[in-house]
Amino acid sequence: MPGASESPAHHRVSRTRRPIRPRGRRVGGRGRDILRGFDGNDLLDGRQGNDNTFGVGLSMPLRVFDRNQGELARTTAEIERTQALREAAARRVLAEVDVAITQVTSEWDKLLRLHDVYLPKAQRARDTVEFAYRRGGASLLDFLDAQRTYRETTLEHVRALGNYRTALDRLDAAVGYSGEN
């Protein structure tokens, strides 16, 4: 029986109204169901009157309390930190290569000076003093001093050659060259 507050027309509409059923299938998952095949005539079935109204509903999640925001911020910070570390490593490598090139250039210049200038002069001086010593024009002490100077210059040349090779090896290590084909 209709209640006291309900009109007879309202009772008749509620008695003849069919429940709304979707005409299709559900698509989506985890709270994002979308009804496919929904017919708007289901809303008007069983109603009497001249209602020219139609209602549409829209539902979308608002990311107010999104728990992934902290993870996104942490990931962004990690990406920035990694990029900064990569740039710092690239600067260190370039500085190491620059230092190695400077060492190679310096040792090469020293080696050339010793080989082209000082070693020939020391050899000529030793040969001249030896010639004079054999003819009696120079003392034994002068000859031994010229010989010592020549040997020191030769030893310095050998050291410079070793330093140059070491600098080349440091340069190879800085640029990643292994020396193997």
Tab-separated table of N, CA and C in Angstrom:
chain	number	residue	atom	x	y	z
A	1	MET	N	0.828	-1.163	0.000
A	1	MET	CA	0.000	0.000	0.000
A	1	MET	C	0.869	1.220	0.000
A	2	PRO	N	0.368	2.211	-0.697
A	2	PRO	CA	1.142	3.429	-0.708
A	2	PRO	C	1.136	4.065	0.655
A	3	GLY	N	2.239	4.718	0.951
A	3	GLY	CA	2.351	5.439	2.206
A	3	GLY	C	1.560	6.729	2.152
A	4	ALA	N	1.461	7.389	3.296
A	4	ALA	CA	0.679	8.612	3.382
A	4	ALA	C	1.324	9.741	2.613
A	5	SER	N	2.631	9.757	2.524
A	5	SER	CA	3.303	10.856	1.839
A	5	SER	C	3.444	10.611	0.351
A	6	GLU	N	3.130	9.381	-0.135
A	6	GLU	CA	3.295	9.073	-1.538
A	6	GLU	C	1.991	9.314	-2.283
A	7	SER	N	2.119	9.887	-3.460
A	7	SER	CA	0.936	10.089	-4.292
A	7	SER	C	0.632	8.799	-5.037
A	8	PRO	N	-0.619	8.615	-5.501
A	8	PRO	CA	-0.930	7.395	-6.248
A	8	PRO	C	-0.109	7.297	-7.529
A	9	ALA	N	0.225	8.434	-8.169
A	9	ALA	CA	1.027	8.382	-9.398
A	9	ALA	C	2.444	7.899	-9.101
A	10	HIS	N	3.004	8.341	-7.997
A	10	HIS	CA	4.349	7.941	-7.608
A	10	HIS	C	4.391	6.447	-7.329
A	11	HIS	N	3.327	5.957	-6.679
A	11	HIS	CA	3.267	4.532	-6.382
A	11	HIS	C	3.183	3.727	-7.668
A	12	ARG	N	2.379	4.182	-8.637
A	12	ARG	CA	2.223	3.485	-9.898
A	12	ARG	C	3.555	3.456	-10.657
A	13	VAL	N	4.322	4.595	-10.674
A	13	VAL	CA	5.598	4.647	-11.372
A	13	VAL	C	6.613	3.729	-10.712
A	14	SER	N	6.644	3.722	-9.405
A	14	SER	CA	7.634	2.888	-8.726
A	14	SER	C	7.301	1.416	-8.883
A	15	ARG	N	6.006	1.075	-9.051
A	15	ARG	CA	5.615	-0.305	-9.231
A	15	ARG	C	5.924	-0.797	-10.646
A	16	THR	N	5.809	0.075	-11.633
A	16	THR	CA	6.013	-0.343	-13.016
A	16	THR	C	7.451	-0.126	-13.500
A	17	ARG	N	8.247	0.546	-12.760
A	17	ARG	CA	9.619	0.840	-13.204
A	17	ARG	C	10.474	-0.414	-13.111
A	18	ARG	N	11.249	-0.638	-14.190
A	18	ARG	CA	12.170	-1.769	-14.211
A	18	ARG	C	13.514	-1.308	-13.652
A	19	PRO	N	14.274	-2.191	-13.073
A	19	PRO	CA	15.611	-1.789	-12.622
A	19	PRO	C	16.518	-1.532	-13.824
A	20	ILE	N	17.426	-0.597	-13.666
A	20	ILE	CA	18.363	-0.262	-14.749
A	20	ILE	C	19.417	-1.351	-14.803
A	21	ARG	N	19.593	-1.896	-15.998
A	21	ARG	CA	20.606	-2.933	-16.209
A	21	ARG	C	21.497	-2.511	-17.360
A	22	PRO	N	22.767	-2.701	-17.229
A	22	PRO	CA	23.631	-2.364	-18.355
A	22	PRO	C	23.419	-3.340	-19.488
A	23	ARG	N	23.497	-2.823	-20.719
A	23	ARG	CA	23.332	-3.660	-21.898
A	23	ARG	C	24.716	-3.899	-22.515
A	24	GLY	N	25.534	-4.557	-21.889
A	24	GLY	CA	26.861	-4.804	-22.439
A	24	GLY	C	27.750	-5.467	-21.410
A	25	ARG	N	28.994	-5.174	-21.510
A	25	ARG	CA	29.964	-5.809	-20.632
A	25	ARG	C	30.761	-4.747	-19.896
A	26	ARG	N	31.392	-5.161	-18.817
A	26	ARG	CA	32.233	-4.254	-18.042
A	26	ARG	C	33.651	-4.306	-18.594
A	27	VAL	N	34.262	-3.126	-18.735
A	27	VAL	CA	35.619	-3.021	-19.249
A	27	VAL	C	36.432	-2.271	-18.222
A	28	GLY	N	37.651	-2.698	-17.957
A	28	GLY	CA	38.524	-1.997	-16.997
A	28	GLY	C	38.762	-2.868	-15.794
A	29	GLY	N	39.375	-2.295	-14.824
A	29	GLY	CA	39.678	-3.058	-13.624
A	29	GLY	C	40.041	-2.145	-12.480
A	30	ARG	N	39.980	-2.655	-11.274
A	30	ARG	CA	40.357	-1.957	-10.046
A	30	ARG	C	39.702	-0.595	-9.933
A	31	GLY	N	38.393	-0.582	-9.938
A	31	GLY	CA	37.671	0.662	-9.709
A	31	GLY	C	37.471	1.499	-10.950
A	32	ARG	N	37.846	1.000	-12.110
A	32	ARG	CA	37.690	1.771	-13.334
A	32	ARG	C	36.791	1.013	-14.304
A	33	ASP	N	35.639	0.586	-13.836
A	33	ASP	CA	34.710	-0.131	-14.698
A	33	ASP	C	33.979	0.855	-15.578
A	34	ILE	N	33.858	0.518	-16.828
A	34	ILE	CA	33.137	1.332	-17.793
A	34	ILE	C	32.055	0.439	-18.379
A	35	LEU	N	30.858	0.954	-18.411
A	35	LEU	CA	29.767	0.168	-18.975
A	35	LEU	C	29.704	0.410	-20.465
A	36	ARG	N	29.738	-0.667	-21.227
A	36	ARG	CA	29.608	-0.587	-22.670
A	36	ARG	C	28.189	-1.013	-23.032
A	37	GLY	N	27.560	-0.296	-23.926
A	37	GLY	CA	26.231	-0.665	-24.396
A	37	GLY	C	25.111	-0.155	-23.506
A	38	PHE	N	25.349	0.855	-22.712
A	38	PHE	CA	24.323	1.418	-21.846
A	38	PHE	C	23.322	2.197	-22.698
A	39	ASP	N	22.056	1.968	-22.462
A	39	ASP	CA	20.991	2.594	-23.243
A	39	ASP	C	20.274	3.591	-22.348
A	40	GLY	N	20.222	4.843	-22.764
A	40	GLY	CA	19.554	5.881	-21.976
A	40	GLY	C	18.061	5.692	-21.862
A	41	ASN	N	17.445	4.888	-22.706
A	41	ASN	CA	15.999	4.653	-22.620
A	41	ASN	C	15.638	3.875	-21.376
A	42	ASP	N	16.590	3.192	-20.772
A	42	ASP	CA	16.311	2.456	-19.546
A	42	ASP	C	15.865	3.390	-18.440
A	43	LEU	N	16.306	4.617	-18.486
A	43	LEU	CA	15.930	5.563	-17.450
A	43	LEU	C	14.468	5.976	-17.573
A	44	LEU	N	13.945	5.965	-18.774
A	44	LEU	CA	12.592	6.471	-19.004
A	44	LEU	C	11.545	5.376	-19.071
A	45	ASP	N	11.950	4.115	-19.088
A	45	ASP	CA	10.975	3.028	-19.198
A	45	ASP	C	10.060	3.019	-17.981
A	46	GLY	N	8.808	2.937	-18.262
A	46	GLY	CA	7.842	2.829	-17.182
A	46	GLY	C	7.403	4.149	-16.619
A	47	ARG	N	7.928	5.228	-17.056
A	47	ARG	CA	7.535	6.525	-16.520
A	47	ARG	C	6.418	7.092	-17.363
A	48	GLN	N	5.589	7.803	-16.732
A	48	GLN	CA	4.488	8.463	-17.408
A	48	GLN	C	4.687	9.949	-17.255
A	49	GLY	N	4.416	10.684	-18.228
A	49	GLY	CA	4.516	12.125	-18.112
A	49	GLY	C	5.313	12.688	-19.249
A	50	ASN	N	5.489	13.967	-19.178
A	50	ASN	CA	6.149	14.688	-20.238
A	50	ASN	C	7.512	15.185	-19.750
A	51	ASP	N	8.358	14.294	-19.331
A	51	ASP	CA	9.678	14.677	-18.826
A	51	ASP	C	10.652	14.758	-19.988
A	52	ASN	N	11.215	15.928	-20.195
A	52	ASN	CA	12.236	16.109	-21.227
A	52	ASN	C	13.607	16.258	-20.572
A	53	THR	N	13.923	15.409	-19.696
A	53	THR	CA	15.208	15.499	-19.001
A	53	THR	C	16.003	14.233	-19.245
A	54	PHE	N	17.276	14.425	-19.184
A	54	PHE	CA	18.188	13.306	-19.352
A	54	PHE	C	19.391	13.582	-18.470
A	55	GLY	N	19.892	12.628	-17.776
A	55	GLY	CA	21.027	12.826	-16.882
A	55	GLY	C	22.227	11.998	-17.308
A	56	VAL	N	23.385	12.570	-17.140
A	56	VAL	CA	24.631	11.888	-17.458
A	56	VAL	C	25.548	12.017	-16.252
A	57	GLY	N	26.204	10.965	-15.901
A	57	GLY	CA	27.148	10.997	-14.786
A	57	GLY	C	28.563	10.717	-15.262
A	58	LEU	N	29.507	11.356	-14.624
A	58	LEU	CA	30.920	11.188	-14.971
A	58	LEU	C	31.682	10.949	-13.680
A	59	SER	N	32.509	9.957	-13.703
A	59	SER	CA	33.296	9.638	-12.516
A	59	SER	C	34.751	9.502	-12.926
A	60	MET	N	35.621	10.201	-12.226
A	60	MET	CA	37.049	10.078	-12.473
A	60	MET	C	37.785	10.250	-11.158
A	61	PRO	N	38.848	9.499	-10.976
A	61	PRO	CA	39.569	9.574	-9.698
A	61	PRO	C	40.372	10.867	-9.596
A	62	LEU	N	40.349	11.478	-8.439
A	62	LEU	CA	41.169	12.656	-8.153
A	62	LEU	C	42.374	12.191	-7.341
A	63	ARG	N	43.542	12.571	-7.784
A	63	ARG	CA	44.771	12.120	-7.137
A	63	ARG	C	45.170	13.074	-6.019
A	64	VAL	N	44.316	13.206	-5.037
A	64	VAL	CA	44.612	14.097	-3.922
A	64	VAL	C	45.561	13.420	-2.948
A	65	PHE	N	45.286	12.199	-2.643
A	65	PHE	CA	46.116	11.461	-1.701
A	65	PHE	C	46.855	10.342	-2.431
A	66	ASP	N	47.573	10.696	-3.482
A	66	ASP	CA	48.288	9.717	-4.286
A	66	ASP	C	49.553	9.310	-3.545
A	67	ARG	N	49.681	8.054	-3.272
A	67	ARG	CA	50.828	7.551	-2.512
A	67	ARG	C	52.080	7.443	-3.357
A	68	ASN	N	51.976	7.566	-4.671
A	68	ASN	CA	53.137	7.462	-5.536
A	68	ASN	C	53.898	8.776	-5.665
A	69	GLN	N	53.378	9.870	-5.155
A	69	GLN	CA	54.048	11.158	-5.295
A	69	GLN	C	55.425	11.146	-4.621
A	70	GLY	N	55.535	10.535	-3.483
A	70	GLY	CA	56.823	10.441	-2.794
A	70	GLY	C	57.815	9.603	-3.568
A	71	GLU	N	57.324	8.525	-4.138
A	71	GLU	CA	58.192	7.659	-4.934
A	71	GLU	C	58.642	8.371	-6.204
A	72	LEU	N	57.745	9.129	-6.822
A	72	LEU	CA	58.114	9.898	-8.012
A	72	LEU	C	59.168	10.947	-7.675
A	73	ALA	N	59.005	11.618	-6.563
A	73	ALA	CA	59.985	12.632	-6.155
A	73	ALA	C	61.336	11.984	-5.853
A	74	ARG	N	61.311	10.824	-5.199
A	74	ARG	CA	62.559	10.132	-4.890
A	74	ARG	C	63.250	9.683	-6.175
A	75	THR	N	62.479	9.184	-7.129
A	75	THR	CA	63.053	8.741	-8.406
A	75	THR	C	63.637	9.920	-9.177
A	76	THR	N	62.938	11.041	-9.169
A	76	THR	CA	63.444	12.244	-9.846
A	76	THR	C	64.744	12.714	-9.195
A	77	ALA	N	64.785	12.702	-7.880
A	77	ALA	CA	66.007	13.101	-7.171
A	77	ALA	C	67.153	12.127	-7.475
A	78	GLU	N	66.847	10.843	-7.562
A	78	GLU	CA	67.875	9.847	-7.873
A	78	GLU	C	68.410	10.040	-9.297
A	79	ILE	N	67.524	10.364	-10.235
A	79	ILE	CA	67.959	10.625	-11.611
A	79	ILE	C	68.873	11.839	-11.651
A	80	GLU	N	68.501	12.903	-10.957
A	80	GLU	CA	69.338	14.112	-10.938
A	80	GLU	C	70.685	13.838	-10.286
A	81	ARG	N	70.686	13.049	-9.214
A	81	ARG	CA	71.940	12.724	-8.527
A	81	ARG	C	72.844	11.887	-9.436
A	82	THR	N	72.267	10.936	-10.139
A	82	THR	CA	73.041	10.092	-11.042
A	82	THR	C	73.622	10.914	-12.191
A	83	GLN	N	72.831	11.844	-12.729
A	83	GLN	CA	73.341	12.703	-13.804
A	83	GLN	C	74.477	13.587	-13.299
A	84	ALA	N	74.356	14.101	-12.081
A	84	ALA	CA	75.426	14.929	-11.516
A	84	ALA	C	76.697	14.101	-11.303
A	85	LEU	N	76.540	12.864	-10.843
A	85	LEU	CA	77.707	11.994	-10.655
A	85	LEU	C	78.364	11.667	-11.991
A	86	ARG	N	77.542	11.450	-13.019
A	86	ARG	CA	78.091	11.159	-14.342
A	86	ARG	C	78.867	12.353	-14.885
A	87	GLU	N	78.315	13.549	-14.714
A	87	GLU	CA	79.008	14.756	-15.184
A	87	GLU	C	80.309	14.973	-14.417
A	88	ALA	N	80.295	14.720	-13.108
A	88	ALA	CA	81.516	14.870	-12.306
A	88	ALA	C	82.578	13.852	-12.750
A	89	ALA	N	82.151	12.625	-13.027
A	89	ALA	CA	83.099	11.610	-13.495
A	89	ALA	C	83.682	12.002	-14.854
A	90	ALA	N	82.848	12.553	-15.733
A	90	ALA	CA	83.345	12.988	-17.050
A	90	ALA	C	84.358	14.116	-16.896
A	91	ARG	N	84.100	15.043	-15.961
A	91	ARG	CA	85.068	16.130	-15.719
A	91	ARG	C	86.376	15.580	-15.169
A	92	ARG	N	86.284	14.595	-14.257
A	92	ARG	CA	87.508	13.987	-13.706
A	92	ARG	C	88.311	13.290	-14.790
A	93	VAL	N	87.644	12.576	-15.672
A	93	VAL	CA	88.342	11.869	-16.752
A	93	VAL	C	89.012	12.866	-17.682
A	94	LEU	N	88.301	13.925	-18.044
A	94	LEU	CA	88.903	14.930	-18.925
A	94	LEU	C	90.087	15.615	-18.253
A	95	ALA	N	89.986	15.874	-16.957
A	95	ALA	CA	91.121	16.477	-16.245
A	95	ALA	C	92.306	15.518	-16.201
A	96	GLU	N	92.029	14.236	-15.991
A	96	GLU	CA	93.109	13.246	-15.960
A	96	GLU	C	93.790	13.138	-17.327
A	97	VAL	N	93.003	13.154	-18.387
A	97	VAL	CA	93.578	13.098	-19.735
A	97	VAL	C	94.395	14.358	-20.008
A	98	ASP	N	93.893	15.516	-19.580
A	98	ASP	CA	94.618	16.768	-19.783
A	98	ASP	C	95.966	16.742	-19.058
A	99	VAL	N	95.980	16.260	-17.819
A	99	VAL	CA	97.230	16.162	-17.061
A	99	VAL	C	98.184	15.189	-17.753
A	100	ALA	N	97.674	14.059	-18.228
A	100	ALA	CA	98.530	13.066	-18.900
A	100	ALA	C	99.121	13.634	-20.187
A	101	ILE	N	98.341	14.382	-20.948
A	101	ILE	CA	98.857	14.995	-22.178
A	101	ILE	C	99.941	16.016	-21.847
A	102	THR	N	99.737	16.792	-20.800
A	102	THR	CA	100.744	17.770	-20.380
A	102	THR	C	102.039	17.072	-19.975
A	103	GLN	N	101.939	15.968	-19.240
A	103	GLN	CA	103.124	15.220	-18.840
A	103	GLN	C	103.855	14.641	-20.053
A	104	VAL	N	103.117	14.088	-20.996
A	104	VAL	CA	103.741	13.530	-22.196
A	104	VAL	C	104.478	14.621	-22.961
A	105	THR	N	103.837	15.766	-23.128
A	105	THR	CA	104.462	16.879	-23.857
A	105	THR	C	105.722	17.359	-23.150
A	106	SER	N	105.647	17.502	-21.834
A	106	SER	CA	106.796	17.970	-21.053
A	106	SER	C	107.961	16.981	-21.137
A	107	GLU	N	107.675	15.698	-20.965
A	107	GLU	CA	108.738	14.684	-21.012
A	107	GLU	C	109.322	14.565	-22.418
A	108	TRP	N	108.477	14.726	-23.441
A	108	TRP	CA	108.972	14.677	-24.822
A	108	TRP	C	109.937	15.831	-25.088
A	109	ASP	N	109.579	17.043	-24.627
A	109	ASP	CA	110.463	18.199	-24.811
A	109	ASP	C	111.803	17.986	-24.097
A	110	LYS	N	111.745	17.468	-22.878
A	110	LYS	CA	112.968	17.205	-22.115
A	110	LYS	C	113.821	16.151	-22.820
A	111	LEU	N	113.200	15.109	-23.313
A	111	LEU	CA	113.925	14.051	-24.015
A	111	LEU	C	114.583	14.586	-25.282
A	112	LEU	N	113.875	15.415	-26.025
A	112	LEU	CA	114.453	15.986	-27.252
A	112	LEU	C	115.640	16.896	-26.950
A	113	ARG	N	115.525	17.735	-25.911
A	113	ARG	CA	116.650	18.611	-25.546
A	113	ARG	C	117.879	17.795	-25.162
A	114	LEU	N	117.652	16.753	-24.349
A	114	LEU	CA	118.789	15.928	-23.949
A	114	LEU	C	119.390	15.204	-25.156
A	115	HIS	N	118.561	14.677	-26.018
A	115	HIS	CA	119.052	13.890	-27.154
A	115	HIS	C	119.706	14.761	-28.224
A	116	ASP	N	119.106	15.922	-28.493
A	116	ASP	CA	119.587	16.745	-29.603
A	116	ASP	C	120.640	17.778	-29.199
A	117	VAL	N	120.648	18.208	-27.937
A	117	VAL	CA	121.548	19.291	-27.546
A	117	VAL	C	122.615	18.809	-26.563
A	118	TYR	N	122.192	18.364	-25.371
A	118	TYR	CA	123.145	18.105	-24.300
A	118	TYR	C	123.983	16.845	-24.513
A	119	LEU	N	123.379	15.785	-24.997
A	119	LEU	CA	124.148	14.548	-25.198
A	119	LEU	C	125.228	14.721	-26.270
A	120	PRO	N	124.954	15.343	-27.419
A	120	PRO	CA	126.046	15.561	-28.382
A	120	PRO	C	127.150	16.481	-27.847
A	121	LYS	N	126.749	17.523	-27.079
A	121	LYS	CA	127.767	18.419	-26.505
A	121	LYS	C	128.651	17.675	-25.510
A	122	ALA	N	128.041	16.851	-24.646
A	122	ALA	CA	128.820	16.097	-23.653
A	122	ALA	C	129.737	15.095	-24.350
A	123	GLN	N	129.263	14.476	-25.435
A	123	GLN	CA	130.097	13.521	-26.162
A	123	GLN	C	131.271	14.233	-26.850
A	124	ARG	N	131.022	15.413	-27.455
A	124	ARG	CA	132.112	16.166	-28.092
A	124	ARG	C	133.137	16.619	-27.060
A	125	ALA	N	132.638	17.074	-25.904
A	125	ALA	CA	133.560	17.512	-24.852
A	125	ALA	C	134.407	16.339	-24.360
A	126	ARG	N	133.783	15.196	-24.148
A	126	ARG	CA	134.542	14.027	-23.709
A	126	ARG	C	135.568	13.595	-24.768
A	127	ASP	N	135.172	13.574	-26.040
A	127	ASP	CA	136.093	13.177	-27.113
A	127	ASP	C	137.258	14.159	-27.237
A	128	THR	N	136.974	15.438	-27.073
A	128	THR	CA	138.030	16.454	-27.169
A	128	THR	C	139.031	16.297	-26.025
A	129	VAL	N	138.512	16.136	-24.791
A	129	VAL	CA	139.399	15.999	-23.633
A	129	VAL	C	140.174	14.680	-23.741
A	130	GLU	N	139.555	13.630	-24.225
A	130	GLU	CA	140.274	12.362	-24.391
A	130	GLU	C	141.395	12.499	-25.406
A	131	PHE	N	141.130	13.205	-26.520
A	131	PHE	CA	142.169	13.429	-27.534
A	131	PHE	C	143.328	14.222	-26.924
A	132	ALA	N	142.996	15.263	-26.142
A	132	ALA	CA	144.040	16.079	-25.497
A	132	ALA	C	144.790	15.265	-24.460
A	133	TYR	N	144.096	14.429	-23.707
A	133	TYR	CA	144.742	13.614	-22.681
A	133	TYR	C	145.726	12.626	-23.330
A	134	ARG	N	145.359	12.003	-24.422
A	134	ARG	CA	146.229	11.036	-25.100
A	134	ARG	C	147.468	11.728	-25.700
A	135	ARG	N	147.360	13.009	-26.022
A	135	ARG	CA	148.489	13.746	-26.586
A	135	ARG	C	149.279	14.483	-25.504
A	136	GLY	N	148.768	14.394	-24.243
A	136	GLY	CA	149.495	15.029	-23.141
A	136	GLY	C	149.072	16.456	-22.886
A	137	GLY	N	147.998	16.916	-23.487
A	137	GLY	CA	147.569	18.307	-23.312
A	137	GLY	C	146.562	18.483	-22.194
A	138	ALA	N	146.044	17.403	-21.596
A	138	ALA	CA	145.071	17.514	-20.503
A	138	ALA	C	145.450	16.516	-19.424
A	139	SER	N	145.100	16.839	-18.199
A	139	SER	CA	145.426	15.957	-17.080
A	139	SER	C	144.409	14.811	-17.007
A	140	LEU	N	144.743	13.805	-16.244
A	140	LEU	CA	143.857	12.665	-16.029
A	140	LEU	C	142.578	13.110	-15.345
A	141	LEU	N	142.708	14.062	-14.445
A	141	LEU	CA	141.532	14.583	-13.732
A	141	LEU	C	140.563	15.252	-14.694
A	142	ASP	N	141.066	15.996	-15.676
A	142	ASP	CA	140.197	16.624	-16.678
A	142	ASP	C	139.491	15.565	-17.530
A	143	PHE	N	140.229	14.527	-17.893
A	143	PHE	CA	139.630	13.456	-18.698
A	143	PHE	C	138.534	12.733	-17.922
A	144	LEU	N	138.802	12.407	-16.638
A	144	LEU	CA	137.816	11.709	-15.820
A	144	LEU	C	136.579	12.583	-15.569
A	145	ASP	N	136.785	13.893	-15.406
A	145	ASP	CA	135.653	14.799	-15.226
A	145	ASP	C	134.782	14.845	-16.489
A	146	ALA	N	135.398	14.888	-17.672
A	146	ALA	CA	134.646	14.892	-18.928
A	146	ALA	C	133.899	13.570	-19.114
A	147	GLN	N	134.543	12.463	-18.729
A	147	GLN	CA	133.898	11.150	-18.822
A	147	GLN	C	132.701	11.080	-17.873
A	148	ARG	N	132.844	11.584	-16.653
A	148	ARG	CA	131.757	11.588	-15.668
A	148	ARG	C	130.595	12.439	-16.168
A	149	THR	N	130.872	13.595	-16.724
A	149	THR	CA	129.824	14.476	-17.246
A	149	THR	C	129.067	13.787	-18.387
A	150	TYR	N	129.812	13.113	-19.252
A	150	TYR	CA	129.153	12.409	-20.366
A	150	TYR	C	128.244	11.294	-19.838
A	151	ARG	N	128.703	10.537	-18.852
A	151	ARG	CA	127.899	9.437	-18.301
A	151	ARG	C	126.672	9.968	-17.563
A	152	GLU	N	126.807	11.074	-16.850
A	152	GLU	CA	125.650	11.677	-16.181
A	152	GLU	C	124.614	12.150	-17.197
A	153	THR	N	125.107	12.733	-18.295
A	153	THR	CA	124.188	13.194	-19.343
A	153	THR	C	123.507	11.996	-20.004
A	154	THR	N	124.251	10.913	-20.242
A	154	THR	CA	123.660	9.704	-20.825
A	154	THR	C	122.627	9.098	-19.874
A	155	LEU	N	122.953	9.060	-18.577
A	155	LEU	CA	122.016	8.531	-17.583
A	155	LEU	C	120.751	9.389	-17.523
A	156	GLU	N	120.912	10.690	-17.575
A	156	GLU	CA	119.754	11.595	-17.572
A	156	GLU	C	118.900	11.384	-18.831
A	157	HIS	N	119.542	11.118	-19.963
A	157	HIS	CA	118.819	10.821	-21.205
A	157	HIS	C	117.990	9.547	-21.055
A	158	VAL	N	118.575	8.506	-20.450
A	158	VAL	CA	117.868	7.242	-20.237
A	158	VAL	C	116.696	7.442	-19.273
A	159	ARG	N	116.910	8.231	-18.209
A	159	ARG	CA	115.814	8.540	-17.273
A	159	ARG	C	114.686	9.306	-17.964
A	160	ALA	N	115.069	10.266	-18.796
A	160	ALA	CA	114.057	11.035	-19.532
A	160	ALA	C	113.265	10.132	-20.471
A	161	LEU	N	113.959	9.174	-21.086
A	161	LEU	CA	113.259	8.221	-21.947
A	161	LEU	C	112.279	7.364	-21.137
A	162	GLY	N	112.702	6.921	-19.957
A	162	GLY	CA	111.808	6.154	-19.071
A	162	GLY	C	110.618	6.981	-18.605
A	163	ASN	N	110.879	8.246	-18.242
A	163	ASN	CA	109.781	9.124	-17.814
A	163	ASN	C	108.792	9.369	-18.956
A	164	TYR	N	109.324	9.498	-20.176
A	164	TYR	CA	108.446	9.688	-21.333
A	164	TYR	C	107.571	8.452	-21.551
A	165	ARG	N	108.165	7.271	-21.457
A	165	ARG	CA	107.385	6.035	-21.622
A	165	ARG	C	106.333	5.888	-20.515
A	166	THR	N	106.690	6.264	-19.292
A	166	THR	CA	105.729	6.212	-18.190
A	166	THR	C	104.569	7.177	-18.436
A	167	ALA	N	104.896	8.384	-18.915
A	167	ALA	CA	103.848	9.362	-19.220
A	167	ALA	C	102.942	8.860	-20.341
A	168	LEU	N	103.510	8.185	-21.340
A	168	LEU	CA	102.692	7.593	-22.406
A	168	LEU	C	101.755	6.517	-21.854
A	169	ASP	N	102.268	5.699	-20.929
A	169	ASP	CA	101.426	4.664	-20.325
A	169	ASP	C	100.287	5.284	-19.513
A	170	ARG	N	100.575	6.377	-18.794
A	170	ARG	CA	99.517	7.068	-18.041
A	170	ARG	C	98.459	7.648	-18.979
A	171	LEU	N	98.911	8.183	-20.103
A	171	LEU	CA	97.961	8.700	-21.090
A	171	LEU	C	97.114	7.571	-21.664
A	172	ASP	N	97.749	6.448	-21.973
A	172	ASP	CA	96.988	5.296	-22.477
A	172	ASP	C	95.950	4.835	-21.458
A	173	ALA	N	96.336	4.809	-20.184
A	173	ALA	CA	95.391	4.399	-19.145
A	173	ALA	C	94.252	5.409	-19.002
A	174	ALA	N	94.567	6.689	-19.136
A	174	ALA	CA	93.539	7.730	-18.986
A	174	ALA	C	92.500	7.670	-20.107
A	175	VAL	N	92.938	7.342	-21.323
A	175	VAL	CA	91.993	7.283	-22.438
A	175	VAL	C	91.431	5.876	-22.632
A	176	GLY	N	91.907	4.903	-21.859
A	176	GLY	CA	91.363	3.559	-21.930
A	176	GLY	C	91.960	2.700	-23.014
A	177	TYR	N	93.158	3.032	-23.483
A	177	TYR	CA	93.818	2.243	-24.526
A	177	TYR	C	94.576	1.108	-23.864
A	178	SER	N	94.335	-0.116	-24.330
A	178	SER	CA	95.000	-1.275	-23.709
A	178	SER	C	96.251	-1.694	-24.452
A	179	GLY	N	96.460	-1.216	-25.671
A	179	GLY	CA	97.648	-1.546	-26.423
A	179	GLY	C	97.507	-2.831	-27.215
A	180	GLU	N	96.351	-3.500	-27.086
A	180	GLU	CA	96.127	-4.735	-27.824
A	180	GLU	C	95.198	-4.448	-28.987
A	181	ASN	N	95.425	-5.112	-30.094
A	181	ASN	CA	94.579	-4.923	-31.282
A	181	ASN	C	93.482	-5.941	-31.330
